[in-house]
PDB file of C-alpha atoms in Angstrom:
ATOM      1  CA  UNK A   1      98.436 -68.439 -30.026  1.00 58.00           C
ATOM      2  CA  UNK A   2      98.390 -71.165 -27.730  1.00 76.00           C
ATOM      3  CA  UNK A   3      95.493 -72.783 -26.297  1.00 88.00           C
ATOM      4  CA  UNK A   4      91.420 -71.577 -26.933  1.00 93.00           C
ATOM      5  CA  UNK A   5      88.696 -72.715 -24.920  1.00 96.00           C
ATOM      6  CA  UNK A   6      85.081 -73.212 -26.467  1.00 96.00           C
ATOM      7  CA  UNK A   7      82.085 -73.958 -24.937  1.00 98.00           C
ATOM      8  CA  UNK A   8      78.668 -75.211 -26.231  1.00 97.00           C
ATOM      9  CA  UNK A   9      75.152 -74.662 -24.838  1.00 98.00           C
ATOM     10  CA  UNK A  10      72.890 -76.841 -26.386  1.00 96.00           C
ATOM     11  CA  UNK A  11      69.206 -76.528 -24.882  1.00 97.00           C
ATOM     12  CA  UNK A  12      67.116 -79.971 -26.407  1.00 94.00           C
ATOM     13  CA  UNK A  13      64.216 -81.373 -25.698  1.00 95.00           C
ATOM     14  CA  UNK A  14      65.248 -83.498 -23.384  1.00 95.00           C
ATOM     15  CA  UNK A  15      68.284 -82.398 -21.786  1.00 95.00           C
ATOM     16  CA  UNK A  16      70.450 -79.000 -21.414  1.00 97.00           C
ATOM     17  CA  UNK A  17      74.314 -79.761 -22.475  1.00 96.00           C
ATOM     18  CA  UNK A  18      77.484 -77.637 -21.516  1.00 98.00           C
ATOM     19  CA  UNK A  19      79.987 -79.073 -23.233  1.00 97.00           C
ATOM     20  CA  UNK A  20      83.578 -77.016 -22.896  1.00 97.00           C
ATOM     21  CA  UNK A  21      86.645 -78.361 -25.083  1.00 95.00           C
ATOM     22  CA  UNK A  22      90.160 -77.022 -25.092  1.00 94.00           C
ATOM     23  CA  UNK A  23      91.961 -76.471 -28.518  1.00 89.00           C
ATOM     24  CA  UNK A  24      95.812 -76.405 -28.572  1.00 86.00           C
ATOM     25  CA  UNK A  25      96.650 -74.558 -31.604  1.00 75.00           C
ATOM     26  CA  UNK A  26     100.155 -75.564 -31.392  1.00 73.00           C
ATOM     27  CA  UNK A  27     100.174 -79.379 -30.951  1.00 64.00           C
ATOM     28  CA  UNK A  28     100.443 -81.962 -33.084  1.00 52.00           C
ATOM     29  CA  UNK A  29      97.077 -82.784 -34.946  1.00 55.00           C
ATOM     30  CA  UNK A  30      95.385 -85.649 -33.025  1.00 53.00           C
ATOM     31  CA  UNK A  31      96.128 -83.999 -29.819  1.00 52.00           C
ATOM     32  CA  UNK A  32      94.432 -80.924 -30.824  1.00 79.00           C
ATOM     33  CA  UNK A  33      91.450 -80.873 -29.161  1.00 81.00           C
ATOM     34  CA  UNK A  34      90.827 -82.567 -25.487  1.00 89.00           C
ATOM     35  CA  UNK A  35      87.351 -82.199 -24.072  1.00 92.00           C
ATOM     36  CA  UNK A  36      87.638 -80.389 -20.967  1.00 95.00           C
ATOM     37  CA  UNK A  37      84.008 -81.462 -19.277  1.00 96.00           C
ATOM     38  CA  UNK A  38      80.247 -82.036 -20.237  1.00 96.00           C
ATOM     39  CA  UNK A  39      77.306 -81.565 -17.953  1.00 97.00           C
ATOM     40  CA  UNK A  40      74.097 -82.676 -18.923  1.00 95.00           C
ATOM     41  CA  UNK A  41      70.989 -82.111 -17.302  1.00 97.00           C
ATOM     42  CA  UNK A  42      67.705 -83.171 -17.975  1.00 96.00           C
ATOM     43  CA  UNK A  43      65.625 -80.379 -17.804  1.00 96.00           C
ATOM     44  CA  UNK A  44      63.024 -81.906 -19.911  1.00 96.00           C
ATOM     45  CA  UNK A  45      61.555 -78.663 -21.588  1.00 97.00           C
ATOM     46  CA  UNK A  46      59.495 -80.898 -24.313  1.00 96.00           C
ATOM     47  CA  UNK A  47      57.211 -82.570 -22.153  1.00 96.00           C
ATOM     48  CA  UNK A  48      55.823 -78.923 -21.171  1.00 96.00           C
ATOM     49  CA  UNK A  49      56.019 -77.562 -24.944  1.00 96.00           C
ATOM     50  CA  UNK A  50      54.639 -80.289 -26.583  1.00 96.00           C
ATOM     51  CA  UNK A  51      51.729 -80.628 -24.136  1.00 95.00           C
ATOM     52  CA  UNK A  52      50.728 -77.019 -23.283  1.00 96.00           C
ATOM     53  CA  UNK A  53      52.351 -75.244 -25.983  1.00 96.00           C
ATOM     54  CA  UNK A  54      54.627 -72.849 -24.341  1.00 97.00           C
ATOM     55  CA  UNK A  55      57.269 -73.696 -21.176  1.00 97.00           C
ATOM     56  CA  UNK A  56      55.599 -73.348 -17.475  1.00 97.00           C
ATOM     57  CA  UNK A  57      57.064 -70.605 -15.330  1.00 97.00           C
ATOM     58  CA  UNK A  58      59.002 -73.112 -13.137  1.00 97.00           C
ATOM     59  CA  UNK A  59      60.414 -75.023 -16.609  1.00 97.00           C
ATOM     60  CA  UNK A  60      61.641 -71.527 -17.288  1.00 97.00           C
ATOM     61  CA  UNK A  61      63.398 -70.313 -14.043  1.00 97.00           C
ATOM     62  CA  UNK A  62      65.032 -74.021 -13.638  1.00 98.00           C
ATOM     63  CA  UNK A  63      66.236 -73.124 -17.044  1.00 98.00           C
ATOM     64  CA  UNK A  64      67.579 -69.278 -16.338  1.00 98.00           C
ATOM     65  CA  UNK A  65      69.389 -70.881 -13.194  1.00 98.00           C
ATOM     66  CA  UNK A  66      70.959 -73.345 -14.883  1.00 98.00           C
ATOM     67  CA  UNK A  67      71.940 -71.133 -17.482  1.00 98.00           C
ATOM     68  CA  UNK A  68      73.210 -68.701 -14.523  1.00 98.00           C
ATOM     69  CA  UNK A  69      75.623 -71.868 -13.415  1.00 98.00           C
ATOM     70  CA  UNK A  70      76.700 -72.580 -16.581  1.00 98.00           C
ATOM     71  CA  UNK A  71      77.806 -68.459 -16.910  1.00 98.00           C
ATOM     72  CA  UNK A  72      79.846 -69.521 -13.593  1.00 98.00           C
ATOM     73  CA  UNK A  73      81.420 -73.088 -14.917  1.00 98.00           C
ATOM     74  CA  UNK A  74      82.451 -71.406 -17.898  1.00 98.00           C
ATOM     75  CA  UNK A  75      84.168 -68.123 -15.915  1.00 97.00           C
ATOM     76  CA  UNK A  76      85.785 -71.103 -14.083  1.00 98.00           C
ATOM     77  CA  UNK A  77      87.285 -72.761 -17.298  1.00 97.00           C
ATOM     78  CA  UNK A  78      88.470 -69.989 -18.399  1.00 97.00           C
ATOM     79  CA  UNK A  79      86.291 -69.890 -21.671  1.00 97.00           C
ATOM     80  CA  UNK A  80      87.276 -67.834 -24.603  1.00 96.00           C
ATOM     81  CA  UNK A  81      83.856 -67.893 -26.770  1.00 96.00           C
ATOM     82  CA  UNK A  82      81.263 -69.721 -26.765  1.00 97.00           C
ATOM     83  CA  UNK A  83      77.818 -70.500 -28.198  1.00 97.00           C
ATOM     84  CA  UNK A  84      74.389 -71.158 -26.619  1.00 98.00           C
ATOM     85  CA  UNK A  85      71.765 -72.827 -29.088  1.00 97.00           C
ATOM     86  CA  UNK A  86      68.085 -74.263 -28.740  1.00 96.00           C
ATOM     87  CA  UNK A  87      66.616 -76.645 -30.538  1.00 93.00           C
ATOM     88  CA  UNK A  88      62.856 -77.952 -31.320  1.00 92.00           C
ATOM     89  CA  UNK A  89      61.427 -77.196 -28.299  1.00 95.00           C
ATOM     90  CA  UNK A  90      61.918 -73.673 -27.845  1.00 95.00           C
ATOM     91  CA  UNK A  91      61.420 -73.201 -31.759  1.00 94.00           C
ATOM     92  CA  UNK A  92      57.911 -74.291 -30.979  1.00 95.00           C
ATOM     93  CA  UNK A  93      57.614 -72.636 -27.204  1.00 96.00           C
ATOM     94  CA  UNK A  94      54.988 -69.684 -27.550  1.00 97.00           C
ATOM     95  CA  UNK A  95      56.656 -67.724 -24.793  1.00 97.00           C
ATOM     96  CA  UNK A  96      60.278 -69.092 -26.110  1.00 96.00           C
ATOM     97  CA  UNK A  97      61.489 -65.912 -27.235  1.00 96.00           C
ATOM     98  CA  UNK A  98      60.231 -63.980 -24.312  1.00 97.00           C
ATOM     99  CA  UNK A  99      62.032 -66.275 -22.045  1.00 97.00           C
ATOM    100  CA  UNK A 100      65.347 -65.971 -23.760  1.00 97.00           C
ATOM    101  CA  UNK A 101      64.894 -62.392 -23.028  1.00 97.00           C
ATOM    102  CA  UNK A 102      64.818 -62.801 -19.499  1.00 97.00           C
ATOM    103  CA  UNK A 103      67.617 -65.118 -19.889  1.00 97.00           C
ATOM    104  CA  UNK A 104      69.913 -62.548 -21.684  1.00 97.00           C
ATOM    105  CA  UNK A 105      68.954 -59.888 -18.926  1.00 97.00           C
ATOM    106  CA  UNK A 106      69.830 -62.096 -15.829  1.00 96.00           C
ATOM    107  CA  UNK A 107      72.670 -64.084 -16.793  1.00 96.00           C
ATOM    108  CA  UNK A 108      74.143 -62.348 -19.935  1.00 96.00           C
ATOM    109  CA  UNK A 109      73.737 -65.855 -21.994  1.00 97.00           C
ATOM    110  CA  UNK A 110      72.693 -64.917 -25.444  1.00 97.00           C
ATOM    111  CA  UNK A 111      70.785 -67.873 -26.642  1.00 98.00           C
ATOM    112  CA  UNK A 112      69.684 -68.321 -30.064  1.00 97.00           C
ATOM    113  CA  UNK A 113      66.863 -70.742 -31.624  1.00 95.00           C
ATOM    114  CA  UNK A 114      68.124 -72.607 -34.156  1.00 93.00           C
ATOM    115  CA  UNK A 115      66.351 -74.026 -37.120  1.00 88.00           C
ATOM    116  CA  UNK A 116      66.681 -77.750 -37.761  1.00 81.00           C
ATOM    117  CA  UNK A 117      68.184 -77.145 -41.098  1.00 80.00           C
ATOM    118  CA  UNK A 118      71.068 -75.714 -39.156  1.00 85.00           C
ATOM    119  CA  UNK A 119      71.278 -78.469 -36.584  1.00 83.00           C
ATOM    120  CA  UNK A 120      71.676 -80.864 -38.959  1.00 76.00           C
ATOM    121  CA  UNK A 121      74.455 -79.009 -40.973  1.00 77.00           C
ATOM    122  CA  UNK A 122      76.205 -78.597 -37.433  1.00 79.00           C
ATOM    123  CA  UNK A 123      76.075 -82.413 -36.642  1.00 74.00           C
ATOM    124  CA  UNK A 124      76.849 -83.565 -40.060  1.00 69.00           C
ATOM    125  CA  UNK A 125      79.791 -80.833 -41.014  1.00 68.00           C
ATOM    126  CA  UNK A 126      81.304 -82.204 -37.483  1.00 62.00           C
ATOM    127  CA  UNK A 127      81.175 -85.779 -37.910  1.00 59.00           C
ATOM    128  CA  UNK A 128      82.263 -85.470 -41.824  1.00 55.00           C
ATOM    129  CA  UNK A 129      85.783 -84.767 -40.239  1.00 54.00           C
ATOM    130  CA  UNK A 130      85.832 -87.661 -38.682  1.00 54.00           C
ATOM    131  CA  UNK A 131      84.663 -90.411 -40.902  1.00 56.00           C
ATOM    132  CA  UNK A 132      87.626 -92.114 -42.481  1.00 53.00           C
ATOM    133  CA  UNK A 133      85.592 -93.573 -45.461  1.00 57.00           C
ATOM    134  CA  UNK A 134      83.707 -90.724 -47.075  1.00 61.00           C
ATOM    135  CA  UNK A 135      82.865 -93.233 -49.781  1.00 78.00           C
ATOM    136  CA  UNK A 136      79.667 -95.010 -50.292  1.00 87.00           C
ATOM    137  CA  UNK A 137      75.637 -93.587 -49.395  1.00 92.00           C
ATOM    138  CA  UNK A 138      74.993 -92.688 -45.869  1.00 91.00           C
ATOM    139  CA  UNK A 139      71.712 -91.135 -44.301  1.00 92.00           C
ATOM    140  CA  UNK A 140      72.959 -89.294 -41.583  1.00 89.00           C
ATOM    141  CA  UNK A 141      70.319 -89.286 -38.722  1.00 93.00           C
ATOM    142  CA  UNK A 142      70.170 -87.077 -35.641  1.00 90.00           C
ATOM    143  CA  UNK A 143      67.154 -87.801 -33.277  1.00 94.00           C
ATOM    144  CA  UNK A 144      66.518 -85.476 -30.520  1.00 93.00           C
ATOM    145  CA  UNK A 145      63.589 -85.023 -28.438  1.00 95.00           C
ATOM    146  CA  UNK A 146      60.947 -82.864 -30.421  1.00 95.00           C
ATOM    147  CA  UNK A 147      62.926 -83.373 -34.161  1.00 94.00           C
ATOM    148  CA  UNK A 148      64.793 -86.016 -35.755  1.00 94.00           C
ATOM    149  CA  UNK A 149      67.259 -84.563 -38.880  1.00 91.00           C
ATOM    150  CA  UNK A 150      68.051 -86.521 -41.980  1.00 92.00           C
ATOM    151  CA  UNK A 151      70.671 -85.827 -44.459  1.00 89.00           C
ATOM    152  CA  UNK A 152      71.440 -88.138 -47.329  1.00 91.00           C
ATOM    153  CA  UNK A 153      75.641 -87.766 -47.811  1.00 87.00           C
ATOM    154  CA  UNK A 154      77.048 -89.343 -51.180  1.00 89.00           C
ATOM    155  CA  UNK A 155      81.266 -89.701 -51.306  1.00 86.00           C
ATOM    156  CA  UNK A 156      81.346 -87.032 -48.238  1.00 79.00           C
ATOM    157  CA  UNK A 157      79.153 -84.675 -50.289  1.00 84.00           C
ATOM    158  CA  UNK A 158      75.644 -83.338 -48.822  1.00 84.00           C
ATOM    159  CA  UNK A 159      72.554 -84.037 -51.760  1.00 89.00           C
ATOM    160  CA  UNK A 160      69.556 -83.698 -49.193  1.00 91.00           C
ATOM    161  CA  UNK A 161      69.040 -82.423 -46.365  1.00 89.00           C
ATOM    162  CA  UNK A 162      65.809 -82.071 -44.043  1.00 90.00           C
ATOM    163  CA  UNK A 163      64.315 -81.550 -40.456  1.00 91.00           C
ATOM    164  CA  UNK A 164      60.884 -83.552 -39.768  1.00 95.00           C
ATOM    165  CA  UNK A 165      58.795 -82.781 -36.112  1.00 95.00           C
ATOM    166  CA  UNK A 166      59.061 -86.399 -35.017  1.00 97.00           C
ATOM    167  CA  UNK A 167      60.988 -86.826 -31.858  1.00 97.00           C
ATOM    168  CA  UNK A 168      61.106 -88.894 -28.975  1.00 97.00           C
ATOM    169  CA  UNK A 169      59.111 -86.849 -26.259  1.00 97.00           C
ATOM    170  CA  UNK A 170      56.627 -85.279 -28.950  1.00 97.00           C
ATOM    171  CA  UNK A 171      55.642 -88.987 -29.249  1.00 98.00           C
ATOM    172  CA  UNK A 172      55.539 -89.302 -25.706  1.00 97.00           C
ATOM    173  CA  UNK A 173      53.584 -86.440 -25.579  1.00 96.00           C
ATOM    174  CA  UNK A 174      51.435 -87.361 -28.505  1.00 97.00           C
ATOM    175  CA  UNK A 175      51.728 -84.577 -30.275  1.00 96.00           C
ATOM    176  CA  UNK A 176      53.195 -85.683 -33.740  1.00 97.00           C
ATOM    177  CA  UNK A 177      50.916 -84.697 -36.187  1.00 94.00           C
ATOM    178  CA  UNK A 178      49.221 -87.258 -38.440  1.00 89.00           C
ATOM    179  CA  UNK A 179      50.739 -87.441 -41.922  1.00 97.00           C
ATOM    180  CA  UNK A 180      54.245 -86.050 -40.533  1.00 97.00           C
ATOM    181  CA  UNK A 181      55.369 -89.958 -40.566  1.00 97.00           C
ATOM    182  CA  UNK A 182      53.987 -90.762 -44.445  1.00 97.00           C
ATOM    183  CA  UNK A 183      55.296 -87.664 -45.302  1.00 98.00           C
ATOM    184  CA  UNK A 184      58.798 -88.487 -43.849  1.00 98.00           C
ATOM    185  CA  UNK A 185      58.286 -92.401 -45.104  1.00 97.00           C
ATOM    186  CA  UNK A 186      57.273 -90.869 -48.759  1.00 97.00           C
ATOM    187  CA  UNK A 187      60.232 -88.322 -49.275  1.00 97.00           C
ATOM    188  CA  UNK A 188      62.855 -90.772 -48.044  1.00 97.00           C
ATOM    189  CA  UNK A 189      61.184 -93.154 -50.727  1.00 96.00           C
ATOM    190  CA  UNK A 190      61.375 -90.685 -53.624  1.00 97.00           C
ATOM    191  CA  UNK A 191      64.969 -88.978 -52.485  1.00 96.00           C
ATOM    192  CA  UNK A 192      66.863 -92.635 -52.343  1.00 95.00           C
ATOM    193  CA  UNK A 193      64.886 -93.965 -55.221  1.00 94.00           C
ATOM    194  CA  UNK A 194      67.636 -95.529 -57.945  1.00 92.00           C
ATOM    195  CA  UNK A 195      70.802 -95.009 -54.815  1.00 92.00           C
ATOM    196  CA  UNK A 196      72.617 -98.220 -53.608  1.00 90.00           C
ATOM    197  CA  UNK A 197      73.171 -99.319 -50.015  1.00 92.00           C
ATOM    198  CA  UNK A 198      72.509 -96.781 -47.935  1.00 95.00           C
ATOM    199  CA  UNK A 199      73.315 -97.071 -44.389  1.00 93.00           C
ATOM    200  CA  UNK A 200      72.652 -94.804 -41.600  1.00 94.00           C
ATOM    201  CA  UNK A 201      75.043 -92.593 -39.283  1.00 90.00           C
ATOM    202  CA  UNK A 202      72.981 -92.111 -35.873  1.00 92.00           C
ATOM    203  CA  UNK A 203      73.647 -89.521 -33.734  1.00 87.00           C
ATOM    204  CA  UNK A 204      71.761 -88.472 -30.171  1.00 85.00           C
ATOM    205  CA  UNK A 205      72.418 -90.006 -27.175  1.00 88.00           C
ATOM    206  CA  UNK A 206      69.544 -92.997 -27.648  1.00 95.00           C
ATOM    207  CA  UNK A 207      71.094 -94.336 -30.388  1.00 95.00           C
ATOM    208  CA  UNK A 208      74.603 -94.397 -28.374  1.00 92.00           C
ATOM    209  CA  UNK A 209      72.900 -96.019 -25.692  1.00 95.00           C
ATOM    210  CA  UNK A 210      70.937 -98.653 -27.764  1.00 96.00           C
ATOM    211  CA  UNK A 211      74.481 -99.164 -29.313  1.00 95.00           C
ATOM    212  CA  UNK A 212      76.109-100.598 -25.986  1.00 93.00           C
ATOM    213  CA  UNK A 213      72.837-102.216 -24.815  1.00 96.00           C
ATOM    214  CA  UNK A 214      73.311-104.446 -28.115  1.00 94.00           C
ATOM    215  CA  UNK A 215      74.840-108.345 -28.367  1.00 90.00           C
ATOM    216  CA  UNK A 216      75.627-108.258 -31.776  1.00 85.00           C
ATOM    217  CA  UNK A 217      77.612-105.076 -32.896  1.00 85.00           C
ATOM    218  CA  UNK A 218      81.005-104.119 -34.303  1.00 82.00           C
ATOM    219  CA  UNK A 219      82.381-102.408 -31.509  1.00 77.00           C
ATOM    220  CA  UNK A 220      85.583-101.578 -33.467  1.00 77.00           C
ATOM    221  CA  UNK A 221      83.804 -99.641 -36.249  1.00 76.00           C
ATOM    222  CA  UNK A 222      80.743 -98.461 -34.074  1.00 84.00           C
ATOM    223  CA  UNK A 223      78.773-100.026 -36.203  1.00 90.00           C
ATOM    224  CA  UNK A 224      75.045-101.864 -35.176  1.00 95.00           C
ATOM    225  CA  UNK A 225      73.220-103.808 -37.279  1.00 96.00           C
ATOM    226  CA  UNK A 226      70.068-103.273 -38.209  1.00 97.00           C
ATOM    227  CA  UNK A 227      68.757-106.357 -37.208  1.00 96.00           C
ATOM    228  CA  UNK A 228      70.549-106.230 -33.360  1.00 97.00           C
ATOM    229  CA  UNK A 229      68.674-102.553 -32.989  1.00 97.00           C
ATOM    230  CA  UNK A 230      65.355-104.645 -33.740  1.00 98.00           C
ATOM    231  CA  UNK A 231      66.386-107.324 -30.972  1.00 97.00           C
ATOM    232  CA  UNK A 232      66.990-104.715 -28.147  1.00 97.00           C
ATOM    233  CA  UNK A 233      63.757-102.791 -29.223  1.00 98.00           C
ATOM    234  CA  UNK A 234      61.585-106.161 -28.752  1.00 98.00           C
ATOM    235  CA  UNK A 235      63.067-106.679 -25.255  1.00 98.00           C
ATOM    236  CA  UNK A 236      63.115-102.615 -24.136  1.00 98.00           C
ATOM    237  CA  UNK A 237      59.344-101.620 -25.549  1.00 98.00           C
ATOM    238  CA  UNK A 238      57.055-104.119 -23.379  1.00 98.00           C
ATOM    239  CA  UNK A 239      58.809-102.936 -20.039  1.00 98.00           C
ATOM    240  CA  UNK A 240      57.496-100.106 -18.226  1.00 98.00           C
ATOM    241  CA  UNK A 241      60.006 -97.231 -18.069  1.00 97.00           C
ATOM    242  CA  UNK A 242      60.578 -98.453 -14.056  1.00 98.00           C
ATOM    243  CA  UNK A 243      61.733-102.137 -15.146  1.00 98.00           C
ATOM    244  CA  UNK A 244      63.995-100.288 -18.133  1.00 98.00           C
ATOM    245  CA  UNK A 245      65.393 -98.358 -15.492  1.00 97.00           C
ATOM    246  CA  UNK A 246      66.025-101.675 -13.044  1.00 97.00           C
ATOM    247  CA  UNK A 247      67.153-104.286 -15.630  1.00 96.00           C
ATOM    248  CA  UNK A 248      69.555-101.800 -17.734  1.00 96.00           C
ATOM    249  CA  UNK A 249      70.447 -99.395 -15.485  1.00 94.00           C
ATOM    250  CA  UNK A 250      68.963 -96.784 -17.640  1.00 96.00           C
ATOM    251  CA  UNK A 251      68.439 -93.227 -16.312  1.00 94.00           C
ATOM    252  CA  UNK A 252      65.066 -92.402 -15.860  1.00 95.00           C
ATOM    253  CA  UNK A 253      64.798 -89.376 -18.461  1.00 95.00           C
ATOM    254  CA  UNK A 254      66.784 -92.058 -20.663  1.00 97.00           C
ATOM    255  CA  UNK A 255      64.207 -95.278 -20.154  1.00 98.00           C
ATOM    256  CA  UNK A 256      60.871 -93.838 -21.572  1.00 97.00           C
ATOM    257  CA  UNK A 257      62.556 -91.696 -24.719  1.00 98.00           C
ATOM    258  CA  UNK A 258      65.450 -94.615 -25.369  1.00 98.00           C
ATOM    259  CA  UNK A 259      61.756 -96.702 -27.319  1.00 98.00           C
ATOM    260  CA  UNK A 260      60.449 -94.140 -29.616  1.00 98.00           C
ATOM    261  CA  UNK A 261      64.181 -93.458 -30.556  1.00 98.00           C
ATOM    262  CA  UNK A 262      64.583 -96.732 -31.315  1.00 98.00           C
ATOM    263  CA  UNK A 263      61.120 -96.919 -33.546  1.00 98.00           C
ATOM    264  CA  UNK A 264      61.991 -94.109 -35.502  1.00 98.00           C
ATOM    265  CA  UNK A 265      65.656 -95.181 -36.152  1.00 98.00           C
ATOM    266  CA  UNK A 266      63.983 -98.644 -37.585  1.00 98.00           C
ATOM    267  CA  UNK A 267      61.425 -96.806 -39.537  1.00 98.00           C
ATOM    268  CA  UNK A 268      63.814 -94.709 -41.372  1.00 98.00           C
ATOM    269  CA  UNK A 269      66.058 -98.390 -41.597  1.00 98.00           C
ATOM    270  CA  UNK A 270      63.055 -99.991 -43.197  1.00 97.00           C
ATOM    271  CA  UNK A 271      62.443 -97.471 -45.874  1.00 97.00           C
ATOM    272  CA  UNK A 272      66.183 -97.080 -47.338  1.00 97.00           C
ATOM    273  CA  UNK A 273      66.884-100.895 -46.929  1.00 96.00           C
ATOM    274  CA  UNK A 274      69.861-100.259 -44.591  1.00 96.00           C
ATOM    275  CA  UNK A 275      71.766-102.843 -42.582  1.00 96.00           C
ATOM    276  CA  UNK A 276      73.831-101.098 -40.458  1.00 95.00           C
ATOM    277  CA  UNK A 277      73.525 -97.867 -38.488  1.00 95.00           C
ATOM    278  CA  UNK A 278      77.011 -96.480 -37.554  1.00 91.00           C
ATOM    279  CA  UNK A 279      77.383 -94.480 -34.191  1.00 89.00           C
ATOM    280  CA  UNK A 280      79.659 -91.911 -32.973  1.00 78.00           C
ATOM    281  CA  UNK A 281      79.252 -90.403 -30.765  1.00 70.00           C
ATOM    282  CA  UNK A 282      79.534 -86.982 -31.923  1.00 71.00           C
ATOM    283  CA  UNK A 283      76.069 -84.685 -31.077  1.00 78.00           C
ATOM    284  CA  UNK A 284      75.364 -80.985 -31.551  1.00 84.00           C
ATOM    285  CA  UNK A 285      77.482 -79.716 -28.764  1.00 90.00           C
ATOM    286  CA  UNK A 286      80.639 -80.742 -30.456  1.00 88.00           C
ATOM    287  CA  UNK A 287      78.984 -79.304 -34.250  1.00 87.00           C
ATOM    288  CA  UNK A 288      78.978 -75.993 -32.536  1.00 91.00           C
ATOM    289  CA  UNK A 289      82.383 -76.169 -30.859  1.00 91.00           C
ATOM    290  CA  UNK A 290      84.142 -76.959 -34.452  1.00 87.00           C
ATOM    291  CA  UNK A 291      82.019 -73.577 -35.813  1.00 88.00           C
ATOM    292  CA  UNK A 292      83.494 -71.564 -33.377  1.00 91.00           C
ATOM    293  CA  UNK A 293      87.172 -72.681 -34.059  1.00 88.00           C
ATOM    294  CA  UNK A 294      86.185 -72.521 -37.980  1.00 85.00           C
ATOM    295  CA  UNK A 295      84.977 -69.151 -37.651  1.00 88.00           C
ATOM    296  CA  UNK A 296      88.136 -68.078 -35.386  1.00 87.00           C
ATOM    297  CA  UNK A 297      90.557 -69.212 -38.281  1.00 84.00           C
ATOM    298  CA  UNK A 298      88.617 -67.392 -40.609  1.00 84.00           C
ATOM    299  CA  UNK A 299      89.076 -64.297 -38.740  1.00 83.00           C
ATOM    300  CA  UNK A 300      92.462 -64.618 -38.465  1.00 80.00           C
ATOM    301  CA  UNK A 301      92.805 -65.548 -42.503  1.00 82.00           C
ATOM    302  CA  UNK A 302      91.180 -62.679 -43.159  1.00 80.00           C
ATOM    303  CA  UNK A 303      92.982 -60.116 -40.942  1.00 77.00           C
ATOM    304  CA  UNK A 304      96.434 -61.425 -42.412  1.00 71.00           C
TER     305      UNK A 304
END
């Protein structure tokens, strides 16, 4: 079997993600796997969700034609399997399930919602590949839009793991509840109580951005210190989203969500004592790529 094609859906908070990545089953081991293309569109759904509770009727049809153009792109690429997941937003979406529905019917994309508990095992299992020191603590830490996940690894092995409904537009939006931050600042507390240096693995595409907006950094082990994420906050979270935009080139759905990001990162920095946050750039997209080829092999194990 030569080469597989997967593709990714992942439908955030803030933006919709096709990811597609080819897999050459016969080559050599670093040449495996070449990412083919990655669309990402900023469809927004939280700012409706978190506001109104459910997604407004023109929220939902930008999302069914999107999804209808993705169906195409990945007929085009010549896409084997592939797997279409949503995150916080539709999880909390009243109508969320009905609209899927609709979804399935027009375009034949079956999406499912996925908890955060599974999010986080998705971005964690990926990046766990990757890291080439497994050794030491690390809080892994995935902030999307309506959730942030946090996962405290020890040698490579998973001890906690945990999805809290803080993200960056739910605090635009307001709508974090009171006590979800103490409860978040409280467990973190009791769970790395008596474990040495921690440091953080970010994931999400603010903390990738806040990475090359940063003097100070170690660009050859993607690492940012603590204290350089604290600098570029200070200078980012007096401008209005506009001057972001102008003085950092920043996207627009990037300037307003790239500050609360950035807060929440800190807060979770503050209560483990960590210095450094590490940053691949490795998201959900690629976590559900590396199922699908897992779950292939297994397959094929078991039919032999």
């Amino acid at each position: 079997m030569g080469k597989v094609n997967y593709a990714a859906i992942d439908i955030g908070s803030n933006a919709v993600r096709l990811l597609i990545k080819s897999i050459d089953r016969e080559a050599v081991q670093e040449k495996k796997i070449k990412k083919v293309m990655m669309l990402r569109v900023p469809l927004r759904l939280g700012f409706d969700v978190f506001s109104i509770g459910e997604l407004s009727e023109k929220k939902a049809d930008k999302l069914r034609r999107l999804m209808k153009a993705f169906r195409q792109l990945m007929k085009i690429y010549d896409v084997d399997d592939y797997r279409a997941c949503a995150t916080s937003a539709m999880r909390d979406a009243r109508n969320g399930r009905t609209i899927i529905k609709k979804i399935e019917k027009d375009t034949g994309i079956r999406i499912e919602i996925i908890d955060g508990q599974e999010e986080a095992r998705m971005i964690y299992n990926n990046h766990i590949e990757c890291m080439e020191d497994r050794l030491g603590n690390y809080m892994y830490v995935d902030v999307g839009g309506g959730s942030t996940e946090i996962n405290l690894l020890t040698n490579g092995e998973l001890v906690w793991s945990v999805s809290y409904n803080i993200g960056t537009v739910r605090m635009l939006s307001n709508a974090v509840k009171e006590g979800t931050w103490q409860q978040m600042e409280e467990e973190l507390m009791k769970v790395t109580e008596g474990v040495a240096a921690i440091n953080i693995i970010g994931s999400g595409g603010n903390i990738n951005k806040l990475f090359r907006l940063a003097d100070k950094k170690d660009k050859k082990l993607q690492r940012l210190p603590v204290s350089s994420l604290q600098t570029v906050y200070d200078v980012l979270k007096p401008l209005t989203p506009e001057e972001r935009v102008e003085a950092f080139s920043l996207k627009q759905d990037r300037a307003d969500v790239i500050v609360p990001a950035a807060e929440i990162f800190l807060k979770i920095a503050e209560v483990v004592h960590a210095e450094y946050i590490y940053v691949p750039v490795i998201g959900l997209s690629d976590g559900i790529i590396d199922n699908l080829y897992a779950k292939s092999l297994e397959k094929e194990m078991k039919a032999e």
